[in-house]
Structure formats: structure tokens, C-alpha cells
Coordinates of C-alpha atoms in Angstrom, one line a residue:
X1 CA -139.0 -82.6 360.0
X2 CA -142.0 -82.8 357.6
X3 CA -143.8 -85.9 356.9
X4 CA -143.5 -87.5 353.6
X5 CA -146.5 -87.0 351.3
X6 CA -148.8 -89.9 350.9
X7 CA -149.6 -91.1 347.4
X8 CA -153.1 -89.7 347.8
X9 CA -151.8 -86.3 348.6
X10 CA -149.4 -86.4 345.6
X11 CA -152.3 -87.3 343.3
X12 CA -154.3 -84.4 344.7
X13 CA -151.5 -81.9 344.2
X14 CA -150.9 -83.1 340.7
X15 CA -154.5 -82.7 339.8
X16 CA -154.5 -79.2 341.3
X17 CA -151.5 -78.2 339.2
X18 CA -153.0 -79.7 336.1
X19 CA -156.2 -77.7 336.7
X20 CA -154.1 -74.5 337.1
X21 CA -152.3 -75.1 333.9
X22 CA -155.5 -75.7 332.0
X23 CA -156.9 -72.5 333.4
X24 CA -153.9 -70.5 332.4
X25 CA -154.0 -71.9 328.8
X26 CA -157.7 -71.1 328.7
X27 CA -157.0 -67.6 330.0
X28 CA -154.4 -67.0 327.3
X29 CA -156.7 -68.3 324.6
X30 CA -159.5 -66.1 326.0
X31 CA -157.3 -63.1 326.0
X32 CA -156.2 -63.7 322.4
X33 CA -159.7 -64.3 321.2
X34 CA -161.2 -61.5 323.3
X35 CA -163.3 -63.7 325.4
X36 CA -162.1 -62.1 328.7
X37 CA -161.5 -58.5 329.5
X38 CA -159.3 -58.9 332.6
X39 CA -155.9 -60.3 333.5
X40 CA -154.5 -60.9 337.0
X41 CA -150.8 -60.8 337.4
X42 CA -149.1 -61.7 340.7
X43 CA -146.6 -59.0 341.8
X44 CA -144.4 -58.3 344.8
X45 CA -147.3 -56.4 346.4
X46 CA -149.9 -59.1 345.7
X47 CA -152.0 -59.9 342.6
X48 CA -152.8 -57.0 340.2
X49 CA -155.9 -57.1 338.0
X50 CA -155.7 -55.7 334.4
X51 CA -158.9 -55.4 332.3
X52 CA -159.6 -54.8 328.7
X53 CA -162.6 -52.7 327.8
X54 CA -165.1 -54.2 325.4
X55 CA -164.7 -51.4 323.0
X56 CA -161.0 -52.5 322.4
X57 CA -162.0 -55.9 321.1
X58 CA -161.8 -54.8 317.5
X59 CA -158.3 -53.3 318.1
X60 CA -157.1 -56.5 319.7
X61 CA -158.3 -58.5 316.7
X62 CA -156.4 -56.0 314.4
X63 CA -153.2 -56.2 316.4
X64 CA -153.3 -60.0 316.3
X65 CA -153.4 -59.8 312.5
X66 CA -150.6 -57.2 312.1
X67 CA -147.3 -58.0 310.4
X68 CA -145.4 -56.1 313.1
X69 CA -144.9 -57.1 316.7
X70 CA -147.1 -55.4 319.3
X71 CA -146.9 -55.6 323.1
X72 CA -148.0 -53.9 326.3
X73 CA -145.5 -53.3 329.2
X74 CA -146.3 -52.6 332.8
X75 CA -144.4 -50.0 334.8
X76 CA -141.7 -52.5 335.7
X77 CA -141.4 -53.5 332.0
X78 CA -143.3 -56.8 332.4
X79 CA -144.9 -58.0 329.2
X80 CA -148.6 -57.8 329.8
X81 CA -149.5 -58.8 326.2
X82 CA -147.8 -59.6 322.9
X83 CA -149.2 -60.5 319.5
X84 CA -148.4 -63.6 317.5
X85 CA -146.2 -61.7 315.1
X86 CA -143.8 -60.7 317.8
X87 CA -143.6 -64.2 319.1
X88 CA -142.8 -65.4 315.6
X89 CA -140.1 -62.7 315.1
X90 CA -138.4 -63.8 318.3
X91 CA -138.9 -67.6 317.6
X92 CA -140.8 -68.0 321.0
X93 CA -144.2 -69.0 322.1
X94 CA -146.5 -66.3 323.2
X95 CA -146.7 -67.8 326.7
X96 CA -142.9 -67.6 326.9
X97 CA -143.0 -63.8 326.3
X98 CA -146.1 -62.7 328.3
X99 CA -145.3 -62.3 332.0
X100 CA -141.6 -62.0 331.4
X101 CA -139.4 -58.9 331.6
X102 CA -138.8 -57.4 328.2
X103 CA -135.3 -56.5 329.2
X104 CA -134.5 -60.2 329.0
X105 CA -134.7 -60.0 325.2
X106 CA -132.3 -57.0 325.0
X107 CA -128.6 -57.8 324.6
X108 CA -126.4 -56.7 327.5
X109 CA -124.5 -54.2 325.4
X110 CA -127.8 -52.4 324.7
X111 CA -129.3 -52.4 328.2
X112 CA -128.3 -48.8 328.9
X113 CA -129.7 -47.7 325.6
X114 CA -132.9 -49.6 326.3
X115 CA -133.3 -48.0 329.8
X116 CA -133.0 -44.5 328.2
X117 CA -135.5 -45.5 325.5
X118 CA -137.9 -46.9 328.1
X119 CA -137.6 -43.7 330.1
X120 CA -138.4 -41.6 327.0
X121 CA -141.4 -43.8 326.3
X122 CA -142.9 -43.3 329.8
X123 CA -142.4 -39.6 329.5
X124 CA -144.4 -39.3 326.4
X125 CA -143.1 -41.0 323.2
X126 CA -140.0 -43.0 322.5
X127 CA -138.5 -44.2 319.3
X128 CA -135.3 -45.9 318.4
X129 CA -133.5 -49.0 317.0
X130 CA -132.0 -51.9 318.9
X131 CA -131.4 -55.6 318.4
X132 CA -133.4 -58.3 320.2
X133 CA -132.3 -61.9 321.0
X134 CA -134.2 -64.8 319.4
X135 CA -134.5 -68.3 320.8
X136 CA -131.5 -69.3 318.7
X137 CA -129.4 -66.5 320.2
X138 CA -129.3 -64.5 317.0
X139 CA -129.6 -60.7 317.1
X140 CA -132.2 -59.3 314.9
X141 CA -132.4 -55.5 314.3
X142 CA -135.7 -53.9 315.2
X143 CA -137.3 -50.4 315.1
X144 CA -139.2 -49.7 318.3
X145 CA -142.0 -47.1 318.8
X146 CA -143.5 -46.6 322.3
X147 CA -146.5 -44.6 323.5
X148 CA -148.2 -44.5 326.9
X149 CA -151.8 -45.8 327.0
X150 CA -154.3 -45.9 329.9
X151 CA -155.4 -49.5 330.3
X152 CA -158.3 -49.8 332.8
X153 CA -157.2 -46.5 334.3
X154 CA -153.7 -47.9 334.7
X155 CA -150.9 -46.5 332.6
X156 CA -149.2 -49.0 330.3
X157 CA -146.5 -48.7 327.6
X158 CA -147.6 -49.8 324.2
X159 CA -144.8 -50.9 321.8
X160 CA -144.7 -51.6 318.1
X161 CA -141.7 -53.6 317.0
X162 CA -140.7 -53.7 313.3
X163 CA -138.2 -56.1 311.9
X164 CA -135.4 -54.1 310.0
X165 CA -133.7 -57.1 308.5
X166 CA -135.7 -57.1 305.3
X167 CA -135.6 -53.3 305.2
X168 CA -131.8 -53.3 305.5
X169 CA -131.6 -56.0 302.9
X170 CA -133.8 -54.0 300.6
X171 CA -131.6 -50.9 301.3
X172 CA -128.5 -53.0 300.4
X173 CA -130.2 -54.3 297.3
X174 CA -131.3 -50.8 296.4
X175 CA -127.8 -49.5 296.9
X176 CA -126.5 -52.3 294.7
X177 CA -129.1 -51.5 292.1
X178 CA -128.3 -47.8 292.2
X179 CA -124.6 -48.6 291.9
X180 CA -125.4 -50.8 288.9
X181 CA -127.6 -48.2 287.4
X182 CA -124.9 -45.5 287.9
X183 CA -122.4 -47.9 286.2
X184 CA -124.9 -48.4 283.3
X185 CA -125.4 -44.6 283.1
X186 CA -121.6 -44.1 283.0
X187 CA -121.3 -46.8 280.3
X188 CA -124.2 -45.2 278.4
X189 CA -122.6 -41.8 278.6
X190 CA -119.2 -43.3 277.5
X191 CA -121.0 -44.9 274.6
X192 CA -122.6 -41.6 273.7
X193 CA -119.3 -39.8 273.9
X194 CA -117.6 -42.5 271.8
X195 CA -120.4 -42.3 269.3
X196 CA -120.2 -38.5 269.2
X197 CA -116.4 -38.8 268.8
X198 CA -116.9 -41.3 266.0
X199 CA -119.3 -39.0 264.2
X200 CA -117.1 -36.0 264.8
X201 CA -114.1 -38.1 263.5
X202 CA -116.1 -39.1 260.4
X203 CA -117.2 -35.5 259.8
X204 CA -113.6 -34.3 260.3
X205 CA -112.3 -37.0 258.0
X206 CA -114.9 -36.0 255.4
X207 CA -114.0 -32.3 255.7
X208 CA -110.3 -33.1 255.6
X209 CA -110.8 -35.3 252.5
X210 CA -112.7 -32.4 250.8
X211 CA -109.9 -29.9 251.6
X212 CA -107.0 -32.3 250.9
X213 CA -108.3 -33.1 247.4
X214 CA -107.9 -29.4 246.5
X215 CA -104.2 -29.1 247.2
X216 CA -101.3 -29.7 244.8
X217 CA -99.4 -31.9 247.2
X218 CA -99.8 -35.6 248.0
X219 CA -102.1 -35.7 251.1
X220 CA -103.1 -38.5 253.4
X221 CA -104.6 -39.3 256.7
X222 CA -104.0 -42.2 259.1
X223 CA -105.7 -43.4 262.3
X224 CA -104.2 -42.8 265.8
X225 CA -102.4 -46.2 265.5
X226 CA -100.9 -45.3 262.1
X227 CA -103.2 -47.2 259.7
X228 CA -103.9 -45.3 256.5
X229 CA -107.5 -44.1 256.2
X230 CA -107.3 -41.8 253.1
X231 CA -105.1 -40.8 250.2
X232 CA -105.9 -37.9 247.8
X233 CA -105.9 -38.1 244.0
X234 CA -102.3 -36.8 243.8
X235 CA -101.0 -40.0 245.3
X236 CA -102.7 -42.3 242.8
X237 CA -101.5 -40.0 240.0
X238 CA -97.9 -40.3 241.4
X239 CA -98.0 -44.1 241.6
X240 CA -99.8 -44.5 238.3
X241 CA -102.7 -46.5 239.7
X242 CA -106.4 -46.0 240.3
X243 CA -107.9 -46.4 243.8
X244 CA -108.5 -50.1 244.5
X245 CA -106.4 -51.1 241.6
X246 CA -103.7 -53.8 242.2
X247 CA -102.5 -55.1 245.5
X248 CA -103.2 -53.0 248.6
X249 CA -99.6 -53.4 249.8
X250 CA -98.3 -51.9 246.5
X251 CA -100.3 -48.7 247.2
X252 CA -98.6 -48.2 250.6
X253 CA -95.8 -45.7 251.0
X254 CA -93.8 -48.2 253.0
X255 CA -93.6 -50.6 250.0
X256 CA -92.4 -47.8 247.7
X257 CA -89.6 -46.4 250.0
X258 CA -86.1 -46.6 248.7
X259 CA -84.2 -49.4 250.5
X260 CA -81.6 -46.9 251.8
X261 CA -84.3 -44.8 253.4
X262 CA -86.8 -47.4 254.6
X263 CA -85.5 -48.1 258.1
X264 CA -84.9 -44.5 259.1
X265 CA -88.3 -43.4 257.7
X266 CA -90.2 -46.2 259.4
X267 CA -88.4 -45.6 262.8
X268 CA -89.3 -41.9 262.6
X269 CA -93.0 -42.7 261.9
X270 CA -93.2 -45.1 264.8
X271 CA -91.5 -42.6 267.1
X272 CA -94.2 -40.0 266.2
X273 CA -97.0 -42.6 266.8
X274 CA -95.5 -43.4 270.1
X275 CA -94.9 -39.8 271.4
X276 CA -97.4 -37.7 269.5
X277 CA -94.6 -35.5 268.1
X278 CA -94.9 -34.1 264.6
X279 CA -93.6 -36.4 261.8
X280 CA -91.0 -35.1 259.3
X281 CA -88.7 -37.1 257.1
X282 CA -86.9 -36.8 253.8
X283 CA -87.0 -40.0 251.8
X284 CA -87.2 -41.3 248.2
X285 CA -90.5 -42.9 247.1
X286 CA -90.9 -44.8 243.9
X287 CA -93.4 -43.4 241.4
X288 CA -95.4 -45.2 238.7
X289 CA -92.5 -45.1 236.2
X290 CA -90.2 -46.9 238.7
X291 CA -88.2 -43.7 239.5
X292 CA -87.4 -42.9 243.1
X293 CA -87.9 -39.2 243.7
X294 CA -87.0 -37.2 246.9
X295 CA -90.1 -36.3 249.0
X296 CA -90.5 -34.2 252.2
X297 CA -93.0 -36.1 254.3
X298 CA -94.8 -34.2 257.2
X299 CA -97.7 -35.1 259.4
X300 CA -99.4 -33.5 262.4
X301 CA -101.8 -35.2 264.9
X302 CA -105.4 -34.0 265.1
X303 CA -106.7 -34.1 268.7
X304 CA -110.2 -34.0 270.3
X305 CA -111.2 -31.8 273.3
X306 CA -109.7 -34.3 275.7
X307 CA -106.3 -34.0 273.9
X308 CA -106.5 -37.5 272.5
X309 CA -105.2 -38.1 269.0
X310 CA -108.1 -38.7 266.6
X311 CA -106.0 -39.0 263.4
X312 CA -102.9 -38.0 261.6
X313 CA -103.0 -35.6 258.6
X314 CA -99.9 -35.5 256.4
X315 CA -98.5 -34.5 253.1
X316 CA -95.6 -35.4 250.7
X317 CA -93.9 -32.6 248.8
X318 CA -91.7 -33.3 245.8
X319 CA -88.3 -31.9 246.6
X320 CA -86.3 -33.9 244.1
X321 CA -85.0 -31.0 242.0
X322 CA -84.2 -29.0 245.2
X323 CA -82.4 -32.0 246.6
X324 CA -80.3 -32.4 243.4
X325 CA -79.5 -28.7 243.4
X326 CA -78.3 -29.0 247.0
X327 CA -76.1 -31.9 246.0
X328 CA -74.7 -29.9 243.1
X329 CA -74.0 -27.0 245.5
X330 CA -72.3 -29.4 247.9
X331 CA -70.2 -30.8 245.1
X332 CA -69.3 -27.3 243.9
X333 CA -68.4 -26.3 247.5
X334 CA -66.2 -29.4 247.8
X335 CA -64.6 -28.5 244.5
X336 CA -64.1 -24.9 245.7
X337 CA -62.5 -26.1 248.9
X338 CA -60.2 -28.3 246.9
X339 CA -59.3 -25.4 244.6
X340 CA -58.7 -23.1 247.5
X341 CA -56.5 -25.7 249.1
X342 CA -54.6 -26.0 245.8
X343 CA -54.3 -22.2 245.5
X344 CA -53.0 -22.0 249.0
X345 CA -50.4 -24.5 248.1
X346 CA -49.6 -22.5 244.9
X347 CA -49.3 -19.3 247.0
X348 CA -47.0 -21.0 249.4
X349 CA -44.9 -22.2 246.5
X350 CA -45.0 -18.8 245.0
X351 CA -43.9 -17.2 248.3
X352 CA -41.1 -19.6 248.5
X353 CA -40.1 -19.0 244.9
X354 CA -40.2 -15.2 245.4
X355 CA -38.1 -15.5 248.6
X356 CA -35.7 -17.9 246.9
X357 CA -35.4 -15.9 243.8
X358 CA -34.9 -12.6 245.6
X359 CA -32.3 -14.2 247.8
X360 CA -30.5 -15.9 245.0
X361 CA -30.5 -12.8 242.7
X362 CA -29.0 -10.6 245.3
X363 CA -25.5 -12.2 245.0
X364 CA -25.3 -12.0 241.2
X365 CA -26.5 -8.4 241.1
X366 CA -24.1 -7.5 243.9
X367 CA -21.3 -9.1 241.9
X368 CA -22.3 -7.1 238.8
X369 CA -22.4 -3.9 240.9
X370 CA -18.9 -4.7 242.3
X371 CA -17.5 -5.4 238.8
X372 CA -18.9 -2.1 237.6
X373 CA -17.2 -0.3 240.5
X374 CA -14.0 -2.1 239.8
X375 CA -14.2 -1.2 236.1
X376 CA -14.7 2.5 237.0
X377 CA -11.6 2.3 239.1
X378 CA -9.5 0.7 236.4
X379 CA -10.6 3.0 233.5
X380 CA -8.8 6.4 233.1
X381 CA -10.8 9.3 234.3
X382 CA -10.8 10.8 230.8
X383 CA -12.2 7.6 229.3
X384 CA -14.9 7.3 231.9
X385 CA -16.1 10.9 231.1
X386 CA -15.8 10.5 227.4
X387 CA -18.5 9.7 224.9
X388 CA -20.0 7.1 224.6
X389 CA -18.5 5.5 227.7
X390 CA -20.2 7.7 230.3
X391 CA -23.8 7.2 229.0
X392 CA -23.2 3.4 228.8
X393 CA -21.8 3.3 232.4
X394 CA -24.8 5.4 233.6
X395 CA -27.2 3.0 231.9
X396 CA -25.5 0.0 233.4
X397 CA -25.6 1.6 236.9
X398 CA -29.3 2.5 236.4
X399 CA -30.1 -1.1 235.4
X400 CA -28.3 -2.4 238.5
X401 CA -30.3 0.0 240.7
X402 CA -33.6 -0.9 239.1
X403 CA -32.8 -4.6 239.5
X404 CA -32.0 -4.1 243.2
X405 CA -35.3 -2.2 243.7
X406 CA -37.2 -5.0 242.0
X407 CA -35.6 -7.6 244.3
X408 CA -36.6 -5.4 247.3
X409 CA -40.1 -5.1 246.1
X410 CA -40.4 -8.8 245.5
X411 CA -39.3 -9.3 249.1
X412 CA -42.0 -6.8 250.2
X413 CA -44.6 -8.8 248.2
X414 CA -43.6 -12.0 249.9
X415 CA -44.0 -10.3 253.3
X416 CA -47.4 -9.0 252.3
X417 CA -48.6 -12.5 251.6
X418 CA -48.0 -13.3 255.3
X419 CA -49.6 -10.1 256.8
X420 CA -53.2 -11.3 256.4
X421 CA -55.1 -10.9 259.7
X422 CA -52.3 -9.0 261.4
X423 CA -53.6 -6.8 264.3
X424 CA -54.4 -3.2 263.5
X425 CA -54.4 0.0 265.6
X426 CA -56.0 3.5 265.4
X427 CA -53.6 5.7 263.3
X428 CA -53.9 9.5 263.1
X429 CA -54.6 10.0 259.5
X430 CA -53.7 13.7 259.3
X431 CA -50.2 13.1 260.8
X432 CA -49.5 10.3 258.3
X433 CA -50.6 12.5 255.4
X434 CA -48.4 15.3 256.7
X435 CA -45.3 13.0 256.8
X436 CA -45.9 11.7 253.3
X437 CA -46.3 15.2 252.0
X438 CA -42.9 16.1 253.4
X439 CA -41.4 13.2 251.6
X440 CA -43.0 14.2 248.3
X441 CA -42.3 17.9 248.7
X442 CA -39.4 18.0 246.2
X443 CA -41.7 16.5 243.6
X444 CA -44.5 18.8 244.5
X445 CA -42.3 21.8 244.2
X446 CA -40.7 20.7 240.9
X447 CA -44.1 20.1 239.2
X448 CA -45.9 23.1 240.7
X449 CA -48.7 20.8 241.8
X450 CA -51.7 21.8 243.9
X451 CA -52.3 19.3 246.8
X452 CA -55.6 19.8 248.6
X453 CA -56.1 17.7 251.8
X454 CA -59.4 17.4 253.7
X455 CA -59.3 14.7 256.4
X456 CA -60.7 16.5 259.5
X457 CA -63.8 14.4 259.4
X458 CA -61.8 11.2 260.1
X459 CA -59.3 11.7 263.0
X460 CA -58.1 8.1 263.0
X461 CA -58.1 5.0 260.8
X462 CA -57.9 1.4 262.1
X463 CA -54.9 0.2 260.1
X464 CA -51.2 -0.6 260.3
X465 CA -49.3 2.8 260.4
X466 CA -46.5 1.5 258.2
X467 CA -49.0 0.1 255.6
X468 CA -51.2 3.3 255.7
X469 CA -48.1 5.4 255.0
X470 CA -47.3 3.1 252.0
X471 CA -50.9 3.3 250.7
X472 CA -51.0 7.1 250.8
X473 CA -47.5 7.5 249.5
X474 CA -48.1 5.3 246.4
X475 CA -51.5 7.0 245.6
X476 CA -50.1 10.5 245.9
X477 CA -46.8 9.8 244.1
X478 CA -48.7 8.1 241.2
X479 CA -51.0 11.1 240.9
X480 CA -47.9 13.4 240.6
X481 CA -45.9 11.1 238.3
X482 CA -48.7 10.5 235.8
X483 CA -49.6 14.1 235.5
X484 CA -50.8 15.6 232.2
X485 CA -48.0 17.7 230.5
X486 CA -50.4 20.4 229.3
X487 CA -51.9 21.5 232.7
X488 CA -50.9 22.1 236.3
X489 CA -51.2 19.0 238.4
X490 CA -54.1 19.2 240.9
X491 CA -54.5 16.4 243.5
X492 CA -57.3 16.2 246.1
X493 CA -57.1 13.9 249.1
X494 CA -60.2 13.7 251.3
X495 CA -61.6 11.2 253.9
X496 CA -65.1 10.9 255.4
X497 CA -67.0 8.3 257.4
X498 CA -69.1 5.9 255.3
X499 CA -71.3 3.1 256.6
X500 CA -69.3 1.4 259.3
X501 CA -65.9 2.4 258.0
X502 CA -63.9 5.2 256.4
X503 CA -63.6 6.2 252.8
X504 CA -60.4 7.8 251.6
X505 CA -60.3 9.2 248.0
X506 CA -57.3 10.5 246.0
X507 CA -58.5 12.4 242.9
X508 CA -56.1 13.8 240.2
X509 CA -56.4 15.6 236.8
X510 CA -53.6 13.5 235.2
X511 CA -53.3 11.3 232.1
X512 CA -56.1 8.9 233.1
X513 CA -56.7 5.3 231.8
X514 CA -59.1 3.6 229.4
X515 CA -61.6 1.0 230.6
X516 CA -59.4 -1.9 229.4
X517 CA -56.4 -0.6 231.5
X518 CA -58.6 -0.2 234.6
X519 CA -59.1 -4.0 234.8
X520 CA -55.4 -4.7 234.8
X521 CA -54.3 -1.7 237.0
X522 CA -53.8 -3.7 240.2
X523 CA -51.9 -6.6 238.6
X524 CA -48.3 -7.3 239.4
X525 CA -45.7 -5.6 237.1
X526 CA -48.5 -3.7 235.2
X527 CA -47.3 -0.5 233.6
X528 CA -49.3 1.7 231.1
X529 CA -46.9 4.7 230.7
X530 CA -43.3 4.1 229.7
X531 CA -42.1 7.7 230.2
X532 CA -42.3 7.3 234.0
X533 CA -39.9 5.3 236.0
X534 CA -41.5 2.4 237.9
X535 CA -41.7 -1.3 238.4
X536 CA -45.5 -1.7 238.1
X537 CA -45.8 -3.3 241.5
X538 CA -46.8 -0.4 243.8
X539 CA -50.6 -0.6 243.2
X540 CA -50.5 -4.4 243.5
X541 CA -49.0 -4.0 247.0
X542 CA -51.6 -1.2 247.9
X543 CA -54.5 -3.5 247.0
X544 CA -52.9 -6.4 248.9
X545 CA -52.4 -4.3 252.1
X546 CA -55.9 -2.9 252.0
X547 CA -57.5 -6.3 251.4
X548 CA -55.4 -8.0 254.1
X549 CA -56.9 -5.6 256.6
X550 CA -60.5 -6.3 255.5
X551 CA -60.9 -3.3 253.2
X552 CA -61.2 -2.8 249.5
X553 CA -59.9 -0.4 246.8
X554 CA -61.6 0.7 243.5
X555 CA -60.6 3.1 240.7
X556 CA -62.6 5.4 238.4
X557 CA -60.6 6.8 235.5
X558 CA -61.2 8.6 232.2
X559 CA -58.5 8.8 229.6
X560 CA -57.1 12.4 229.3
X561 CA -59.1 13.7 232.2
X562 CA -57.8 12.0 235.4
X563 CA -58.2 9.2 237.9
X564 CA -59.9 8.7 241.3
X565 CA -58.8 6.0 243.7
X566 CA -61.3 5.1 246.5
X567 CA -60.0 3.1 249.5
X568 CA -62.5 1.7 252.0
X569 CA -61.1 1.0 255.5
X570 CA -63.3 -1.2 257.7
X571 CA -63.6 -0.3 261.4

């Protein structure tokens, strides 16, 4: 067990320690000021002596005055020397740094990186970035550069430590400044584009104004949001005012719209502004005389290179007379429809009348015919054959027969009225003509007529077979009945394709008709020659049958030379 120290011994030891501390402080001061050129450091293998050559005195003074940290490391990374700048950066006294291990200032997470960096430094040169701990425990980013130096024939590692905080702050500020400058550049470019667009718009507006003044229509322009920017002289002539005269609202087209057109026209204009679609409207606008005239308003958007609407360019065209003409046409069409409806009612009434009349007349004529037969039975045979009884009885029988034929024809007319639009079928024209010719053969033989037929170019006709037979029979029989007495009858029937249909012609050298008679030829009960038996209803029925099937019939005639009937059948 050791003996307790006597107060005298304690005093001696304290004095010795004080002397050692003073020596150390003087040594540090001497090293900083360059007064000593050697440093002894106690190591595991005993004290080691480090010396500074006298020629390095100037460099030491320079390093002390640097704004970057500088230090020397031994092979075991002990800090042999540091300058005041490094001490200030770490917030420590120089005495707290020198003699310590530099690794103690490196955060634990960066120890491996520091070890590798230290190895590179001892191998030649090392450079990198890592944070160091300050007295307050904060981590400060540093750039580290290392180089091996020979210090009194002993290798040491010289380090330069640069604080990156200010540099990073400057970088951040520079980035912010660059971002702000880029924003200003973009704003400047946008202002330039807007200015260019404005100038282009002004030039376009000036050019548009120059062009629009030269047209005969009312012309105007409006901004993209619909505000009027220009009206040509035609507008002011129309409203009877000078530019700038009177209230501005009275010069607006909205204020001059007819009340019945205002809502629809305004809605259409707002729709075009909203969608960019072309504007078109028909409306009535009041002129300077207070008259509302119909106008056709149209406008198209004018766009820039980006597709944005710069302005609207529009016109108003006076369509008042055209509109009134359309109204008159509409009124005439309504009147025509009403007249057609009335005619249809009249036709229906006429059909009913014909049907009723023909039905009601059958009984009286049958009674007359029966009474005539009874009279013939009652009269003696000699009386019946005597003069003038026989001629009178023949005339009575003839009248009865003609009356009966008229009733039958009236019935046929009534049927024709209802045949419009009936289905048709292909009919062999040559066969129909051949059958009709057989029926007329007695008349042909008795008159010595020449009948020439040429229908080979048209094998079939799209028509009703019954009606086609009636058409051909009527035309041929009329040609034979109305023959000229001083020449042999010659009748020519021919057919050929024409346009999209078939043309059938019947030409004769008979009595012919004058121009006035041609106009009445197809009327009902029209007769122009009394020496021939007939009711005057045949051609009327022919015309009706042809027209019901979508065709037409025409006649060319010359009095004393003959007649030609032309029938056009549609396909």
C-alpha cells in the first residue's frame, strides 16, 4: 500500500505540472510563430522528433494567414499541425486539434470513405468531399485535398480543407438567380410575342379595313371576345349616321335588331364566340328610315399561327327582296296546294257524279229500248217496213245504241280516273299491233287503206296491255275514219327508242286539223267532223291512259294534209 503524499510533495508535483503546461504553450506559440523548427510527439514506440526546416518559415507564415484550413498528418493520421483557419472552421482551439487523431472529426457514417480517401492520399494524391464535426456537433461540408510531403526526411500527409457551405449557398443562389433570369427571359419573350401579335393584329386590322371599305356589303370586325372594332362606310350609310354621331349604343347592330329576331341572333353570336364556329344568321335590322330589312349576317374568325382567334371579320348582305320573293313563293305554293286539294275534291265529286249518272241512266235507256222492242212486236210487219216508219224506228234504235255507248264510255272514264299509278308490265308491241290490225281489217279492206308498221326497234313497252291496245286502236281507227275522200288512206305506225323511253308515232294523210282545233283535240266530247260516227271521248281517254302511266302525247296536224300523233312511253 502506497504512502499518502505529503503536502510538500503535492506542491512539488503541481509546480512540475504547471511548468510542463507552460512549456507546451510556449512550444505551440513557438511553432505558430516559427521560433522553433522541431516538435517531439510521444508515440507507442517512444517519443518522435519532427523538425521544420528554416526555409519553410515563409510557407508557415503563409499557411497561417490562409482562408482555408491546412494541417499535417502523420502516418497514423495524428494531426501534427493545423492552422488557425481550420480551428475556426471546426470551432475548436488549435491545441484541441493538434496531437489528436483526425478521424475523430469524421462522422461515423463517413469513416470508410475517409479511410479510402486517406489511402489514396498516401499513395500519391487524394481529393474528395466529406463533412466534419464541429464543437457544436454540426456537420459542415468540406472539400479535402491531400498530398504527401517529406518533413525532415519523414513522410507526412499535407491536407487543405475548404468549407463548401458558402459555395453551396452561392450555387443555390446562382440556381435561384438563373431560374429567375429564365423566368424573366420567358416573360420577355412572351411580351415580345404579344407585342408582335398586337402589331400583326393592327396591321391585319388596317389591311382588313382597307379591303372592307371597297366592297358593296356592310362589313365589320370584332375582337376575339365580340366587341366591335370596325364598321365600313356602308353601315353608316345604312343607318343614316356619320361615324361618332349620336349615341354609341344606337350604332350597334344589337340595338337595331327586330324584336322578334333579337334573342335568336344574339344566342347564335354568343355560340360562335364560345366555340369558334362560323357565324351565320338571317335577321331584320332597322335602317336610318326606321324600316326593318332582312339581312344575311356572316362572320369568320381570323386566327394567328398558334390557332388563337385574333378577330372576327363579318358582313351583312341585304336579302330583303329575296326574302319577300320566297314568302310570295311560299304563299303561292300554299295556294297551289289548296287548289290541288280542291281539284281533287272536285275530281272525286265528278267521278261520283259520272258513276251515279251512268248507273242511273242505264235503267231509263233500258226501259226505252224495251218499249221500242215491244212497239216493234205490236206493229204489223207491213207497217214496220213502210215509209216513214222504218227510218224512224232505225233512228230511234240508233239513238238508243249511241246513248248506251256513251254511258259505257262514261263508266270507262270513271275507271281511268282511278288507274293513276297502277303497276305496269313489259308488253310485246308487235303482237298488240297485230291484234288491233285484225280487229280493224274490215275497215282497212273497205277503205283500201295502206297500213305500214315498223316496230322492230322496240320489242316491248312498259305499259298496261289492255290500255296499250286501247291507245293503238283509237289512233289507228281515227286515222282510218277521218280519211280524205279524194285519196287513198295511208297510215304509218312506227316505234323507236328515245331518251330513256319509247316513242310511238301514228301518221296519216287524212283530213287534218287547224291550229285552233289542235288545242281542243284531247278534250272530253270534242268532235270536229260530223260526218263520222263518234262520241268525242276516245282521244280524251288515250291521253288519260298515257299520262296515268307517266307518259305524254302530242299532235301535229295540217288541215287538208294529215295528222301525226306522238306518244312517249317512259321506261
